[in-house]
Structure formats: structure tokens, C-alpha cells
PDB file of C-alpha atoms in Angstrom:
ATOM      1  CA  UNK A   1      11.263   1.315  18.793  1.00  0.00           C
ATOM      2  CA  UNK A   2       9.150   2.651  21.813  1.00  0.00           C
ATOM      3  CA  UNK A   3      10.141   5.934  20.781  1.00  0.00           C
ATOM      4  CA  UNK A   4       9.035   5.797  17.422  1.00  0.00           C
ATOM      5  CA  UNK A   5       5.401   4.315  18.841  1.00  0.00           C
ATOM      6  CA  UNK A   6       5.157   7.208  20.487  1.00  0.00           C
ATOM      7  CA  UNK A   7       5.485   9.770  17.473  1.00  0.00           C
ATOM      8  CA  UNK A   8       3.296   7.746  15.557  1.00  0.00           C
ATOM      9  CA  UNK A   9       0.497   8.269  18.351  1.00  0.00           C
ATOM     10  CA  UNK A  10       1.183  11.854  18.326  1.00  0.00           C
ATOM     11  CA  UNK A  11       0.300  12.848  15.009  1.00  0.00           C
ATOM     12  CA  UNK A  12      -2.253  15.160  14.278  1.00  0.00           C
ATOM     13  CA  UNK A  13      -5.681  13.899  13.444  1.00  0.00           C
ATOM     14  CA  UNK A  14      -6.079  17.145  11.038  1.00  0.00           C
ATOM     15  CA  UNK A  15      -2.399  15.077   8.911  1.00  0.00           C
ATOM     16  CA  UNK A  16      -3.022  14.748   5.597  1.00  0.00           C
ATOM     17  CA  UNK A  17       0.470  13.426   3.882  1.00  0.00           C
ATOM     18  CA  UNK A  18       2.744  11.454   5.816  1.00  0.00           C
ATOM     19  CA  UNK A  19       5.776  10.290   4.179  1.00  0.00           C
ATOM     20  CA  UNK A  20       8.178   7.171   6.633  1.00  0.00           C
ATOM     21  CA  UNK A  21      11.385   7.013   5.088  1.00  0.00           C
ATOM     22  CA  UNK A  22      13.824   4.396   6.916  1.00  0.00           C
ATOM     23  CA  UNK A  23      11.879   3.065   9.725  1.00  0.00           C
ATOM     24  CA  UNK A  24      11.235  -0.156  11.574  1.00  0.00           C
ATOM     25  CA  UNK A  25       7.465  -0.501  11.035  1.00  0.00           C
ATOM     26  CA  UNK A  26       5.185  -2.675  13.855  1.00  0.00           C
ATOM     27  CA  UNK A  27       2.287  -3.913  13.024  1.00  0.00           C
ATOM     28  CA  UNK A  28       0.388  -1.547  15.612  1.00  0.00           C
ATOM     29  CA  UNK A  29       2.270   1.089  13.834  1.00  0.00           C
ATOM     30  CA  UNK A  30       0.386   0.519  10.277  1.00  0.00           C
ATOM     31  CA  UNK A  31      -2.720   0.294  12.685  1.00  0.00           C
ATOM     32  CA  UNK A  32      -2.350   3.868  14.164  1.00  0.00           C
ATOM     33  CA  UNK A  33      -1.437   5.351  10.843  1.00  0.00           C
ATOM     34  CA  UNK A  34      -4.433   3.800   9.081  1.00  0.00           C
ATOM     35  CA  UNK A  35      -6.715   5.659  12.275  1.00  0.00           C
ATOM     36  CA  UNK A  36      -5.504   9.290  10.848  1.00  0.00           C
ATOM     37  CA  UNK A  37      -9.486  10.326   9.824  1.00  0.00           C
ATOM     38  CA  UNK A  38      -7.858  12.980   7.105  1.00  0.00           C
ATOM     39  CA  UNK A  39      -4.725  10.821   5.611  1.00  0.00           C
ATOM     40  CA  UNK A  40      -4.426  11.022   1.839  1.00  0.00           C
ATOM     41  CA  UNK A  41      -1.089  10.623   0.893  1.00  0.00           C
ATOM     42  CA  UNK A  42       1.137   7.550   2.583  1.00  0.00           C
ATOM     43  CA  UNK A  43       4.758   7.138   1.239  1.00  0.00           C
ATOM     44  CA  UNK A  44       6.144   4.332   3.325  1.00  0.00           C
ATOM     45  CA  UNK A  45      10.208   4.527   1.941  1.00  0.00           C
ATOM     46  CA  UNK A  46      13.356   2.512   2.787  1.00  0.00           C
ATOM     47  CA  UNK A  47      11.511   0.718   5.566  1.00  0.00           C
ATOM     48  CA  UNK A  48      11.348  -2.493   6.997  1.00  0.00           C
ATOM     49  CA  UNK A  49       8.399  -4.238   8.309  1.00  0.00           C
ATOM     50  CA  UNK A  50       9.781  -6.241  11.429  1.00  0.00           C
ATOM     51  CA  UNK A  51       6.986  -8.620  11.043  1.00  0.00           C
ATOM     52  CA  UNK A  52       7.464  -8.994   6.987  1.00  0.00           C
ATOM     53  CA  UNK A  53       3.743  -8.755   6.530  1.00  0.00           C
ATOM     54  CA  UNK A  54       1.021  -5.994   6.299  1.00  0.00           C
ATOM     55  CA  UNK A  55      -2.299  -7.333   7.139  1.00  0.00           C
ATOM     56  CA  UNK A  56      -4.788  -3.992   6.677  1.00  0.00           C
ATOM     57  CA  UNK A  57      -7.702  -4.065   8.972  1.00  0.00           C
ATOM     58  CA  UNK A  58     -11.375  -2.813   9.070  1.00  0.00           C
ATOM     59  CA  UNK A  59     -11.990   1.061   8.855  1.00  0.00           C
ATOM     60  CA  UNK A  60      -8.362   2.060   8.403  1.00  0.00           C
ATOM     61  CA  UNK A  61      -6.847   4.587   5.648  1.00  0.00           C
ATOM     62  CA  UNK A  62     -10.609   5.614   4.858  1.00  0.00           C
ATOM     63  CA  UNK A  63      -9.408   8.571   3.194  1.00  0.00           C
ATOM     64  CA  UNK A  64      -6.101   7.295   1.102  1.00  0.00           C
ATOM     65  CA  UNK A  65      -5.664   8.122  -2.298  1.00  0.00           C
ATOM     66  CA  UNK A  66      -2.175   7.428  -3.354  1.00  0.00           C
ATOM     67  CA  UNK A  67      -0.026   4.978  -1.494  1.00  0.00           C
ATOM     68  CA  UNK A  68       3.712   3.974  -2.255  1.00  0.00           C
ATOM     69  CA  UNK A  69       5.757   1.694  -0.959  1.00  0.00           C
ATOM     70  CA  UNK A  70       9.395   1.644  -1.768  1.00  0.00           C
ATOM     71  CA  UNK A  71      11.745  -0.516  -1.315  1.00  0.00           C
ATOM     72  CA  UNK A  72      10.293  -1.672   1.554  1.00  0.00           C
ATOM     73  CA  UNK A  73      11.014  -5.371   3.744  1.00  0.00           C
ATOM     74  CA  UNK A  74       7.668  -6.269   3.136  1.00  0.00           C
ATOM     75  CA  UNK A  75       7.072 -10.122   2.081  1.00  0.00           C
ATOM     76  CA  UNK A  76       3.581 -10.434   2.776  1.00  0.00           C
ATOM     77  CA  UNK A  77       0.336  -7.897   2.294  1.00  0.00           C
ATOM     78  CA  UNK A  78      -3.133  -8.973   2.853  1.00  0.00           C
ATOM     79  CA  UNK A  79      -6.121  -6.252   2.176  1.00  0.00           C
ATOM     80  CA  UNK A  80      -8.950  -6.505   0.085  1.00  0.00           C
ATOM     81  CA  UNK A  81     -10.998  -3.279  -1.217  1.00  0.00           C
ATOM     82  CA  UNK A  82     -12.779  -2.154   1.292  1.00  0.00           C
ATOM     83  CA  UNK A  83      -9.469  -1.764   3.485  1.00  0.00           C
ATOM     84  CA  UNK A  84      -8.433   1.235   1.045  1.00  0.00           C
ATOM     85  CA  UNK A  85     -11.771   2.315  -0.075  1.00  0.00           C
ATOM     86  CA  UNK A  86     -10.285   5.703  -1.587  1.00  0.00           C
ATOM     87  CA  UNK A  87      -7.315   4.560  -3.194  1.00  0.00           C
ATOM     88  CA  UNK A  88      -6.586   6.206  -6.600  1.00  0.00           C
ATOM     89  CA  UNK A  89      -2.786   5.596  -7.235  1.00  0.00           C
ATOM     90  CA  UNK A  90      -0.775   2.511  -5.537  1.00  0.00           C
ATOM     91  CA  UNK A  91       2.965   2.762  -6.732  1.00  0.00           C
ATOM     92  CA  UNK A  92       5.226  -0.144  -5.491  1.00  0.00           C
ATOM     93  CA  UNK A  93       8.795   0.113  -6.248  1.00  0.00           C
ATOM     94  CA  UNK A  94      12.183  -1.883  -5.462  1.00  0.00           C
ATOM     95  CA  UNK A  95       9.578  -4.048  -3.260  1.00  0.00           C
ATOM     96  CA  UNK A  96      12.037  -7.503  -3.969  1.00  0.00           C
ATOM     97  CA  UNK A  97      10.244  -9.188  -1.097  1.00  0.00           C
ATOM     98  CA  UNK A  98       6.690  -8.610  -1.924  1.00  0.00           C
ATOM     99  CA  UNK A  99       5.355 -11.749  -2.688  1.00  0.00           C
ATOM    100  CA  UNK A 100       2.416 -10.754  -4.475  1.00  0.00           C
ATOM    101  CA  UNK A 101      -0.592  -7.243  -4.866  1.00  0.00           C
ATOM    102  CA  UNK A 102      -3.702  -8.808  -3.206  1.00  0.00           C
ATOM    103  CA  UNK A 103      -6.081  -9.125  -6.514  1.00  0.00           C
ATOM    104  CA  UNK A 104      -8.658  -7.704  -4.989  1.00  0.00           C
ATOM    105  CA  UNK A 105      -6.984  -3.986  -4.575  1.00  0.00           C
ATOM    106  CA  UNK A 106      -7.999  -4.580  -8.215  1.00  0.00           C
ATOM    107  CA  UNK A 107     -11.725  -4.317  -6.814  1.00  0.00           C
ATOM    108  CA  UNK A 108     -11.504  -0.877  -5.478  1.00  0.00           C
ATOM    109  CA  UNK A 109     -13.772   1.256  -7.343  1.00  0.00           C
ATOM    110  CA  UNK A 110     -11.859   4.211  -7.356  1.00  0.00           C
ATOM    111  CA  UNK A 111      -8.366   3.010  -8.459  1.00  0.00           C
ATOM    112  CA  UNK A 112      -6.795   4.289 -11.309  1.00  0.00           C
ATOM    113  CA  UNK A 113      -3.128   3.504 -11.442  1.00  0.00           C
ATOM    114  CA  UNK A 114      -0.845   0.596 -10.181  1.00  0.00           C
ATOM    115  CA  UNK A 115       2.329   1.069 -10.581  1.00  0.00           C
ATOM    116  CA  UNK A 116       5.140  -1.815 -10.358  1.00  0.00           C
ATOM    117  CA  UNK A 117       8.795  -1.409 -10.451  1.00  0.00           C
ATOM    118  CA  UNK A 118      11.633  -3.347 -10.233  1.00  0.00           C
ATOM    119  CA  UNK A 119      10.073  -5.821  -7.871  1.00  0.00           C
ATOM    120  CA  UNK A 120       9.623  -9.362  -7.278  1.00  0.00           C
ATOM    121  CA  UNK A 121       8.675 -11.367 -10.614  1.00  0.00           C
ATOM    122  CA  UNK A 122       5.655 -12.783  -8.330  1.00  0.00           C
ATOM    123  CA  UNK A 123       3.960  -9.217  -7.421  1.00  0.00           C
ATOM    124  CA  UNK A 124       4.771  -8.067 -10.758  1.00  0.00           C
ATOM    125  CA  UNK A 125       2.466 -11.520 -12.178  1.00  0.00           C
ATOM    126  CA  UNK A 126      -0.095 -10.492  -9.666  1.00  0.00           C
ATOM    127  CA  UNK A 127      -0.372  -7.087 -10.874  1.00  0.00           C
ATOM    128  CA  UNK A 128      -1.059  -8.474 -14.364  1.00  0.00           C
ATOM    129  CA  UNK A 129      -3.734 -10.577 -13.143  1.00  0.00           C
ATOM    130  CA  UNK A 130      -5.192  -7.530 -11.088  1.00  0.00           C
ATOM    131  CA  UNK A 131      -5.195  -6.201 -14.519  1.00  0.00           C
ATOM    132  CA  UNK A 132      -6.760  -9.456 -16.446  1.00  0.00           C
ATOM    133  CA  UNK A 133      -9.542  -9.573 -13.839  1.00  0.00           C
ATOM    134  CA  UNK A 134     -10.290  -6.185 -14.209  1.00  0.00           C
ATOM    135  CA  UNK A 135     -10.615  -6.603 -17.678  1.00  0.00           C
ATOM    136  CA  UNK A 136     -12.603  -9.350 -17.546  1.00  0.00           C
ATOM    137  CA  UNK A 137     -15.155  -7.768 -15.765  1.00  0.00           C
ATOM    138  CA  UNK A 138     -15.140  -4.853 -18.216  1.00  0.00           C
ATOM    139  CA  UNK A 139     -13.014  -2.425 -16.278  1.00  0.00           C
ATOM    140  CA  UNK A 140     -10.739  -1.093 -18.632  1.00  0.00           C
ATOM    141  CA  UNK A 141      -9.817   1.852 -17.417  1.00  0.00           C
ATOM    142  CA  UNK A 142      -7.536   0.675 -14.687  1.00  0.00           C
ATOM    143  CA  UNK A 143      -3.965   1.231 -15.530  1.00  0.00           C
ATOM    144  CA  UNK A 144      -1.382  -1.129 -14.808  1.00  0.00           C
ATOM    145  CA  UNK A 145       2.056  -0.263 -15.586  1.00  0.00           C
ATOM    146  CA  UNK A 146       4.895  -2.699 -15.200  1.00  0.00           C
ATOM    147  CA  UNK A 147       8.651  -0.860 -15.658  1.00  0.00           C
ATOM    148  CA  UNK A 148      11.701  -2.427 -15.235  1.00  0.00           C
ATOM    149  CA  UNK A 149      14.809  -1.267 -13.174  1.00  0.00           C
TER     150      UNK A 149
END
């Protein structure tokens, strides 16, 4: 693990896509990679959280604009909007831990899409109540799209 702390610290500032595909994630991981100033693109694949949770913090992933997480180890995620204040696209697939979308990603102004596949049946009935919410408070143009397997 100590090596992999040490390539995450070593990224470029200037990074723009980063794509994780089978790693043990640390929370102070998720913390460096939400510091990158110029990170748009985060595909976070075939990991595993070792904590099981995500908790986004204050001033991180300024910049992000399309996030997925595949079939990740991740139980718990707590953010709000302002922790993703770019965020256009959020695809979550094979998540089977996830225990639920925080409803208020639904709050982010510039969200477009969510995206939910094949995960848990509770994140799938929180990203239909993102959806409800949103509708309720007369955004309809957020798209939330539910596919199976």
C-alpha cells in the first residue's frame, strides 16, 4: 500500500483523466486525488475501498465532470453538492455494496446524467428519489437511467 501512496502523491497537478482500475483505495488516497486542481475525468474500476466508505471533503474534485465507479467495494458514500461542484455525468455500475447515491448529488447544478447499473436494489431506490426530488423542485432535465445486468 505505501507504494501506491506514493504514486498517488506524484501525479501531475497539470492530470486531467485518471482512470484506477484494481486498487486498494485509502481514504487519504480519495483525499489526494480530489487535490488534482485540473481533474475532469475519474474512473475508479475493480477497486476496493479498504475502509468501505467514501466520505468527500471540502474543496476536493473542483473540476470533475464525469465520475464512474465500477464495481467497486464501496458500502458507504457521503458527499453533498458542493463536494463535486462540476459534476456532469456520475455512472455507477456493478456497485453491489453501495448502500445508497447521497440525494443531494441530485442538488448539483450542473448534473446531467446518473447512471445505475446492476447495483444494489438500495442505491438503485436512491437514485429514483434523486430523481423524484429533482422533479419536485422542477428540475426535469436531470436524467436518471436505471439498467439492469
Amino acid at each position: 500500500m505505501e507504494a501506491t501512496s506514493c504514486l498517488i502523491s506524484f501525479f501531475p497537478p497539470s492530470l486531467n483523466k485518471l482512470t484506477l482500475t484494481g486498487c486498494g483505495i485509502l481514504d487519504h488516497h480519495m483525499n489526494e486525488i480530489g487535490k488534482l486542481p485540473n481533474l475532469q475525468t475519474l474512473k475508479l474500476e475493480f477497486g476496493y475501498f479498504q475502509s468501505g466508505k467514501w466520505e468527500a471533503n471540502d474543496g476536493e474534485f473542483c473540476q470533475l465532470q464525469f465520475l464512474l465507479m465500477e464495481n467497486l467495494s464501496l458500502a458507504n458514500w457521503a458527499a453533498d453538492d458542493t463536494h463535486f461542484p462540476r459534476l456532469e455525468h456520475l455512472v455507477i455500475r456493478l456497485c453491489r455494496y453501495l448502500e445508497e447515491i447521497p440525494l443531494a448529488i441530485g442538488d448539483i447544478p450542473t448534473l446531467k446524467v446518473i447512471e445505475v447499473r446492476g447495483c444494489n436494489p438500495s442505491a438503485v431506490a436512491s437514485a429514483r428519489a434523486i430523481q423524484e426530488a429533482q422533479l419536485d423542485v422542477g428540475n426535469d432535465d436531470l436524467q436518471v437511467r436505471i439498467l439492469g445486468y
